[in-house]
Amino acid sequence: MITGVVPDRVLFLMLDGLGDRPSRELGLMTPLQAARKVALDLIASEGMTGLLDPYAPGVPVGSDTGHLSILGYDPKVYYTGRGPLEALGAGIDLKPGDVAFRVNMATVDDDWNLLDRRAGRISTGEARELARAVAELAERFDSTLSFEFHSTVEHRGVLVIRGEKASSSVTDVDPHREGVRVQMPRPTDGSESARVTAQELTRFLLRAKEVLDRHPLNVARRQRGLNPANALLPRGAGVMPKLPSLRERYGVRSVVIAGGALYRGVCRAAGMDVRLVPTATGTLNTDLRAKFEAAVESLRSYELVFLHIKGTDTASHDLNPSAKRDFIERIDRELHRHLDSILSGSVICVTGDHTTSSLDGRHHGDPVPLAVAGEGVRRDDVAKFDELSCSRGSVGRVRGLDLMNVLMDLIGRVEMYGE
Ligand code: ZN
Ligand code: ZN
């Protein structure tokens, strides 16, 4: 399989929430252990394996902090909230200092009691139309701060606030559960900018509700017995951080292929280009074939190709270890079609951004399996890719923050420390 060509590029295959715990449904195996997977096992047997602590042993991480860490950015330094990463992923250009929120378009009653966090599962098309009305409001909104709103998928969207007095030190407006009254944002520190942001955001949200309540699309939804999307509920405020790019750190050109906005956002923050695959959905029925084809083709023009696949995590959140096993098998079949071509000239790394247990549907701090193969990569005697087999591998246990150095050094992109 490995061809003698010295590799000068890396394909990073990130399987979200890959690690798991053994379940009775799978005969006390994890989905990875239970899956039949030719290509993934081949990578393990031809290369080196180990366990990866995305951040630190026993610390469960979100996809946001897990990805930052694995790309080499300490979340303690660079993570300010999920908002900016979602906004970048939605294609919005942010400058350092811009404040961004994730937003749910939701249904509230006249007293702002939250009735439906997803506004009757409103379609992406309808949400876009409503978002246009909010965008017009933002344009004529008289304030010391400027507002920008975009809807993304279904009821989800992002809100960006810019200006000298923009601050991320405000409380979430989204109460995260239905049946309670929505509280307007409050400052979480004593700064003038937090006070101004809370005050202006409150005004904006109240005006947005007026606009949305009387929007013909919502009037029609009510007539059809559907919940209107009549309120914006921001959460996850963060200020856009300044990250040293992968090009600055390693001199590589890099690109991300991902269905979910968050993953594109984290990678854009790291300076990666985005390659869109229109049929990549970020769900279990994503177009794996198109994603792998795009990834392999991108290896021609980039030294680092980051291919993110979300369905593994989704199956765990659905408490469905069998679906996760089946999805891993599908990934494996698509990967297998390209493995020879990937291994001629590239290093491939496969791992996950955290463990997601399909027993309780939660993220956990268990380490995730890691396998790296390519010309010149040490071979250990592990021949299977799963949580237990990889624990016997030659890499041992590595921190997410160190992984990018390990990979970039394999292709000669890390400067020597000392003389
Ligand atoms: Zn994740
Ligand atoms: Zn998850």
Coordinates of N, CA and C and ligand atoms in Angstrom, one line a residue, residues 16-17 63 263 310 313-314 317 354 356 363, ligand 2:
D16 N -16.5 12.9 14.2 CA -17.0 13.6 15.4 C -17.5 12.6 16.4
G17 N -17.1 12.8 17.7 CA -17.7 12.0 18.8 C -17.3 10.5 18.6
S63 N -17.6 20.1 20.8 CA -17.0 20.1 19.5 C -16.1 21.3 19.2
Y263 N -17.8 23.6 12.3 CA -16.5 23.0 12.0 C -15.8 23.9 10.9
K310 N -19.8 14.2 10.8 CA -20.5 14.5 12.0 C -21.4 13.3 12.5
D313 N -21.2 11.2 15.9 CA -21.6 11.9 17.1 C -23.1 11.9 17.2
T314 N -23.8 12.2 16.0 CA -25.2 12.2 16.0 C -25.8 10.9 16.5
H317 N -25.7 10.7 20.2 CA -26.7 11.5 20.9 C -28.1 10.9 20.7
H354 N -13.8 13.9 20.5 CA -14.2 13.6 21.9 C -14.9 12.3 21.8
T356 N -18.3 10.4 22.6 CA -19.7 10.6 22.9 C -20.3 9.2 23.2
H363 N -21.2 13.8 25.9 CA -19.8 13.8 25.7 C -19.1 13.4 27.0
Ligands
ZN2 ZN -21.9 15.9 20.3

